[in-house]
Amino acid sequence: MKLSCALVTNLDSPDLVVEAERLGYHRAWLYDSPAITSDVWVALALAAQRTSRIGLGPGVLVPSLRHPMTNAAALANLAALAPGRVAVAVGSGFTGRYTLGKKPLRWAYVEEYVTTLLGLLRGETVQWDGAAIRMLHTDGFVADRPVDVEVLIGADGPKGTAVAERVGDGVFAAGVPNPAAAGRPYALLQFGTVLDDGEDLASPNVLNRAGHGLAVVFHAMYERMGAEALAEFPGGREWVSAIEAIPPAERHLVTHEGHLVRLTKVDEEAVGLAADLLPQFTFSGTPEQLRARVSEYAAGGVTELVYQPAGPDVAGELARMMSAIGEATAR
């Protein structure tokens, strides 16, 4: 199993990718959610120019955000800057869609988009939106076609996993393991922190480092299953009450604010009440506990553990996680 990192793309991301390479991370995935992050392609290009070994890729791209030619050109540009180091993950959209007031895309559309994107990268003429398109770039503009990149599909359920089987190289699952992904390249994104023995889970220090991983549980459950799904969840009623005090037309602008970065006023009380669930719902624990989780994930077919840190010292979190589980993931 490889240990990679994920970053909520911001102005510091290129510096953090440099640090991740120094620490020995296999790959750096950068989020693509334009309403809440910096531009993923700018950050990846800057990181490519400052690194030489670490893998690079957007994870995950949301097809509705860009024409397939736009992403094909960006991928081919990145491949020219970082040859042999580029991968891409594509999904149906979570914050990249919800923050724009839209639901996730249909998987049939995602499959068609990925098929088109790969055809473009191979140098083929493909059909999109009723027209024939092909990468027409002159030598020296992007990498020569065919551009070979590993393609993972951001799949947590059976429909997305089936798309990965048909058009992808593997699966990029977020938060919750996807057992059906075993047997192929299988990246599992996790949020959390390394805990000291006896560290208070409800302390501001821990919640600053790992509360983002618990807040996203509230966000996801509410968006996917509705308010009733949170009724018996610790802090659930308080969170629903706070979010539903916001007018429906603007509620999506607040639900995902601070997504996987910080706790908002809406999140703080609820996450504090649910803090005891951090070890269950996030990748948080003592080094010994986390190494045991690594063994479980490896047994379940995970080939790449992707850790996304948060808090005031992201570089320090990357270092602590590598120290805690780096050797375990290298076995």
PDB file of N, CA, C and O in Angstrom, residues 11-50:
ATOM      1  N   LEU A  11      -3.547  28.667  -1.834  1.00  0.00           N
ATOM      2  CA  LEU A  11      -2.325  29.320  -2.295  1.00  0.00           C
ATOM      3  C   LEU A  11      -1.069  28.666  -1.742  1.00  0.00           C
ATOM      4  O   LEU A  11       0.015  28.822  -2.322  1.00  0.00           O
ATOM      5  N   ASP A  12      -1.197  27.935  -0.637  1.00  0.00           N
ATOM      6  CA  ASP A  12      -0.041  27.259  -0.036  1.00  0.00           C
ATOM      7  C   ASP A  12       0.177  25.848  -0.588  1.00  0.00           C
ATOM      8  O   ASP A  12       1.167  25.201  -0.233  1.00  0.00           O
ATOM      9  N   SER A  13      -0.722  25.357  -1.416  1.00  0.00           N
ATOM     10  CA  SER A  13      -0.641  23.963  -1.860  1.00  0.00           C
ATOM     11  C   SER A  13       0.676  23.606  -2.528  1.00  0.00           C
ATOM     12  O   SER A  13       1.239  22.532  -2.243  1.00  0.00           O
ATOM     13  N   PRO A  14       1.247  24.436  -3.415  1.00  0.00           N
ATOM     14  CA  PRO A  14       2.538  24.050  -4.009  1.00  0.00           C
ATOM     15  C   PRO A  14       3.630  23.848  -2.959  1.00  0.00           C
ATOM     16  O   PRO A  14       4.421  22.895  -3.055  1.00  0.00           O
ATOM     17  N   ASP A  15       3.669  24.712  -1.947  1.00  0.00           N
ATOM     18  CA  ASP A  15       4.644  24.535  -0.868  1.00  0.00           C
ATOM     19  C   ASP A  15       4.408  23.223  -0.125  1.00  0.00           C
ATOM     20  O   ASP A  15       5.358  22.518   0.241  1.00  0.00           O
ATOM     21  N   LEU A  16       3.140  22.893   0.110  1.00  0.00           N
ATOM     22  CA  LEU A  16       2.814  21.667   0.843  1.00  0.00           C
ATOM     23  C   LEU A  16       3.133  20.425   0.020  1.00  0.00           C
ATOM     24  O   LEU A  16       3.540  19.399   0.572  1.00  0.00           O
ATOM     25  N   VAL A  17       2.980  20.501  -1.295  1.00  0.00           N
ATOM     26  CA  VAL A  17       3.354  19.366  -2.139  1.00  0.00           C
ATOM     27  C   VAL A  17       4.863  19.149  -2.083  1.00  0.00           C
ATOM     28  O   VAL A  17       5.338  18.002  -2.021  1.00  0.00           O
ATOM     29  N   VAL A  18       5.622  20.234  -2.088  1.00  0.00           N
ATOM     30  CA  VAL A  18       7.080  20.120  -1.935  1.00  0.00           C
ATOM     31  C   VAL A  18       7.423  19.424  -0.621  1.00  0.00           C
ATOM     32  O   VAL A  18       8.278  18.530  -0.571  1.00  0.00           O
ATOM     33  N   GLU A  19       6.741  19.801   0.451  1.00  0.00           N
ATOM     34  CA  GLU A  19       6.991  19.181   1.750  1.00  0.00           C
ATOM     35  C   GLU A  19       6.556  17.718   1.747  1.00  0.00           C
ATOM     36  O   GLU A  19       7.236  16.849   2.322  1.00  0.00           O
ATOM     37  N   ALA A  20       5.433  17.426   1.106  1.00  0.00           N
ATOM     38  CA  ALA A  20       4.974  16.037   1.024  1.00  0.00           C
ATOM     39  C   ALA A  20       5.984  15.178   0.277  1.00  0.00           C
ATOM     40  O   ALA A  20       6.236  14.022   0.658  1.00  0.00           O
ATOM     41  N   GLU A  21       6.578  15.698  -0.769  1.00  0.00           N
ATOM     42  CA  GLU A  21       7.614  14.952  -1.480  1.00  0.00           C
ATOM     43  C   GLU A  21       8.811  14.699  -0.576  1.00  0.00           C
ATOM     44  O   GLU A  21       9.356  13.596  -0.536  1.00  0.00           O
ATOM     45  N   ARG A  22       9.216  15.714   0.175  1.00  0.00           N
ATOM     46  CA  ARG A  22      10.364  15.550   1.088  1.00  0.00           C
ATOM     47  C   ARG A  22      10.080  14.477   2.130  1.00  0.00           C
ATOM     48  O   ARG A  22      10.971  13.695   2.490  1.00  0.00           O
ATOM     49  N   LEU A  23       8.830  14.421   2.594  1.00  0.00           N
ATOM     50  CA  LEU A  23       8.458  13.452   3.628  1.00  0.00           C
ATOM     51  C   LEU A  23       8.315  12.031   3.074  1.00  0.00           C
ATOM     52  O   LEU A  23       8.288  11.077   3.840  1.00  0.00           O
ATOM     53  N   GLY A  24       8.195  11.889   1.770  1.00  0.00           N
ATOM     54  CA  GLY A  24       8.099  10.562   1.177  1.00  0.00           C
ATOM     55  C   GLY A  24       6.718  10.137   0.737  1.00  0.00           C
ATOM     56  O   GLY A  24       6.491   8.944   0.464  1.00  0.00           O
ATOM     57  N   TYR A  25       5.760  11.069   0.642  1.00  0.00           N
ATOM     58  CA  TYR A  25       4.428  10.702   0.170  1.00  0.00           C
ATOM     59  C   TYR A  25       4.496  10.276  -1.297  1.00  0.00           C
ATOM     60  O   TYR A  25       5.254  10.829  -2.091  1.00  0.00           O
ATOM     61  N   HIS A  26       3.687   9.281  -1.634  1.00  0.00           N
ATOM     62  CA  HIS A  26       3.678   8.712  -2.980  1.00  0.00           C
ATOM     63  C   HIS A  26       3.081   9.674  -4.004  1.00  0.00           C
ATOM     64  O   HIS A  26       3.609   9.832  -5.107  1.00  0.00           O
ATOM     65  N   ARG A  27       1.980  10.327  -3.634  1.00  0.00           N
ATOM     66  CA  ARG A  27       1.269  11.171  -4.577  1.00  0.00           C
ATOM     67  C   ARG A  27       0.559  12.281  -3.817  1.00  0.00           C
ATOM     68  O   ARG A  27       0.195  12.122  -2.654  1.00  0.00           O
ATOM     69  N   ALA A  28       0.339  13.403  -4.490  1.00  0.00           N
ATOM     70  CA  ALA A  28      -0.439  14.505  -3.923  1.00  0.00           C
ATOM     71  C   ALA A  28      -1.656  14.731  -4.812  1.00  0.00           C
ATOM     72  O   ALA A  28      -1.518  15.053  -5.997  1.00  0.00           O
ATOM     73  N   TRP A  29      -2.829  14.544  -4.238  1.00  0.00           N
ATOM     74  CA  TRP A  29      -4.092  14.811  -4.935  1.00  0.00           C
ATOM     75  C   TRP A  29      -4.592  16.174  -4.484  1.00  0.00           C
ATOM     76  O   TRP A  29      -4.653  16.453  -3.275  1.00  0.00           O
ATOM     77  N   LEU A  30      -4.992  17.012  -5.420  1.00  0.00           N
ATOM     78  CA  LEU A  30      -5.516  18.331  -5.088  1.00  0.00           C
ATOM     79  C   LEU A  30      -6.986  18.420  -5.480  1.00  0.00           C
ATOM     80  O   LEU A  30      -7.368  17.997  -6.576  1.00  0.00           O
ATOM     81  N   TYR A  31      -7.795  18.965  -4.558  1.00  0.00           N
ATOM     82  CA  TYR A  31      -9.236  19.030  -4.767  1.00  0.00           C
ATOM     83  C   TYR A  31      -9.588  20.046  -5.856  1.00  0.00           C
ATOM     84  O   TYR A  31      -8.917  21.069  -6.025  1.00  0.00           O
ATOM     85  N   ASP A  32     -10.696  19.767  -6.545  1.00  0.00           N
ATOM     86  CA  ASP A  32     -11.210  20.653  -7.580  1.00  0.00           C
ATOM     87  C   ASP A  32     -12.649  21.012  -7.240  1.00  0.00           C
ATOM     88  O   ASP A  32     -13.576  20.287  -7.590  1.00  0.00           O
ATOM     89  N   SER A  33     -12.818  22.115  -6.539  1.00  0.00           N
ATOM     90  CA  SER A  33     -14.148  22.576  -6.143  1.00  0.00           C
ATOM     91  C   SER A  33     -14.121  24.102  -6.173  1.00  0.00           C
ATOM     92  O   SER A  33     -13.896  24.749  -5.151  1.00  0.00           O
ATOM     93  N   PRO A  34     -14.326  24.702  -7.347  1.00  0.00           N
ATOM     94  CA  PRO A  34     -14.018  26.111  -7.564  1.00  0.00           C
ATOM     95  C   PRO A  34     -14.697  27.104  -6.632  1.00  0.00           C
ATOM     96  O   PRO A  34     -14.167  28.198  -6.412  1.00  0.00           O
ATOM     97  N   ALA A  35     -15.860  26.753  -6.070  1.00  0.00           N
ATOM     98  CA  ALA A  35     -16.534  27.696  -5.172  1.00  0.00           C
ATOM     99  C   ALA A  35     -15.834  27.828  -3.831  1.00  0.00           C
ATOM    100  O   ALA A  35     -16.086  28.788  -3.092  1.00  0.00           O
ATOM    101  N   ILE A  36     -14.951  26.857  -3.502  1.00  0.00           N
ATOM    102  CA  ILE A  36     -14.299  26.902  -2.190  1.00  0.00           C
ATOM    103  C   ILE A  36     -12.790  26.680  -2.238  1.00  0.00           C
ATOM    104  O   ILE A  36     -12.129  26.747  -1.201  1.00  0.00           O
ATOM    105  N   THR A  37     -12.224  26.423  -3.421  1.00  0.00           N
ATOM    106  CA  THR A  37     -10.785  26.176  -3.499  1.00  0.00           C
ATOM    107  C   THR A  37     -10.130  27.080  -4.535  1.00  0.00           C
ATOM    108  O   THR A  37     -10.788  27.674  -5.390  1.00  0.00           O
ATOM    109  N   SER A  38      -8.802  27.150  -4.472  1.00  0.00           N
ATOM    110  CA  SER A  38      -8.038  27.786  -5.533  1.00  0.00           C
ATOM    111  C   SER A  38      -8.113  26.925  -6.790  1.00  0.00           C
ATOM    112  O   SER A  38      -8.552  25.775  -6.747  1.00  0.00           O
ATOM    113  N   ASP A  39      -7.630  27.466  -7.902  1.00  0.00           N
ATOM    114  CA  ASP A  39      -7.682  26.713  -9.147  1.00  0.00           C
ATOM    115  C   ASP A  39      -6.724  25.526  -9.092  1.00  0.00           C
ATOM    116  O   ASP A  39      -5.520  25.675  -8.847  1.00  0.00           O
ATOM    117  N   VAL A  40      -7.252  24.344  -9.350  1.00  0.00           N
ATOM    118  CA  VAL A  40      -6.475  23.124  -9.193  1.00  0.00           C
ATOM    119  C   VAL A  40      -5.345  23.033 -10.215  1.00  0.00           C
ATOM    120  O   VAL A  40      -4.247  22.558  -9.904  1.00  0.00           O
ATOM    121  N   TRP A  41      -5.576  23.482 -11.443  1.00  0.00           N
ATOM    122  CA  TRP A  41      -4.551  23.339 -12.472  1.00  0.00           C
ATOM    123  C   TRP A  41      -3.393  24.301 -12.262  1.00  0.00           C
ATOM    124  O   TRP A  41      -2.235  23.948 -12.522  1.00  0.00           O
ATOM    125  N   VAL A  42      -3.678  25.493 -11.779  1.00  0.00           N
ATOM    126  CA  VAL A  42      -2.599  26.429 -11.457  1.00  0.00           C
ATOM    127  C   VAL A  42      -1.719  25.850 -10.359  1.00  0.00           C
ATOM    128  O   VAL A  42      -0.484  25.840 -10.451  1.00  0.00           O
ATOM    129  N   ALA A  43      -2.352  25.340  -9.289  1.00  0.00           N
ATOM    130  CA  ALA A  43      -1.594  24.780  -8.165  1.00  0.00           C
ATOM    131  C   ALA A  43      -0.774  23.571  -8.589  1.00  0.00           C
ATOM    132  O   ALA A  43       0.386  23.412  -8.187  1.00  0.00           O
ATOM    133  N   LEU A  44      -1.350  22.687  -9.401  1.00  0.00           N
ATOM    134  CA  LEU A  44      -0.623  21.500  -9.843  1.00  0.00           C
ATOM    135  C   LEU A  44       0.565  21.866 -10.730  1.00  0.00           C
ATOM    136  O   LEU A  44       1.641  21.260 -10.636  1.00  0.00           O
ATOM    137  N   ALA A  45       0.385  22.855 -11.591  1.00  0.00           N
ATOM    138  CA  ALA A  45       1.490  23.271 -12.455  1.00  0.00           C
ATOM    139  C   ALA A  45       2.635  23.854 -11.635  1.00  0.00           C
ATOM    140  O   ALA A  45       3.812  23.545 -11.877  1.00  0.00           O
ATOM    141  N   LEU A  46       2.307  24.676 -10.653  1.00  0.00           N
ATOM    142  CA  LEU A  46       3.348  25.240  -9.794  1.00  0.00           C
ATOM    143  C   LEU A  46       4.055  24.144  -9.001  1.00  0.00           C
ATOM    144  O   LEU A  46       5.283  24.159  -8.840  1.00  0.00           O
ATOM    145  N   ALA A  47       3.287  23.165  -8.516  1.00  0.00           N
ATOM    146  CA  ALA A  47       3.888  22.054  -7.775  1.00  0.00           C
ATOM    147  C   ALA A  47       4.779  21.216  -8.680  1.00  0.00           C
ATOM    148  O   ALA A  47       5.847  20.747  -8.266  1.00  0.00           O
ATOM    149  N   ALA A  48       4.359  21.011  -9.922  1.00  0.00           N
ATOM    150  CA  ALA A  48       5.151  20.210 -10.862  1.00  0.00           C
ATOM    151  C   ALA A  48       6.516  20.833 -11.101  1.00  0.00           C
ATOM    152  O   ALA A  48       7.530  20.125 -11.210  1.00  0.00           O
ATOM    153  N   GLN A  49       6.555  22.144 -11.182  1.00  0.00           N
ATOM    154  CA  GLN A  49       7.812  22.836 -11.462  1.00  0.00           C
ATOM    155  C   GLN A  49       8.776  22.785 -10.282  1.00  0.00           C
ATOM    156  O   GLN A  49       9.970  23.003 -10.455  1.00  0.00           O
ATOM    157  N   ARG A  50       8.260  22.487  -9.098  1.00  0.00           N
ATOM    158  CA  ARG A  50       9.093  22.521  -7.895  1.00  0.00           C
ATOM    159  C   ARG A  50       9.374  21.142  -7.316  1.00  0.00           C
ATOM    160  O   ARG A  50       9.982  21.030  -6.250  1.00  0.00           O
TER     161      ARG A  50
END
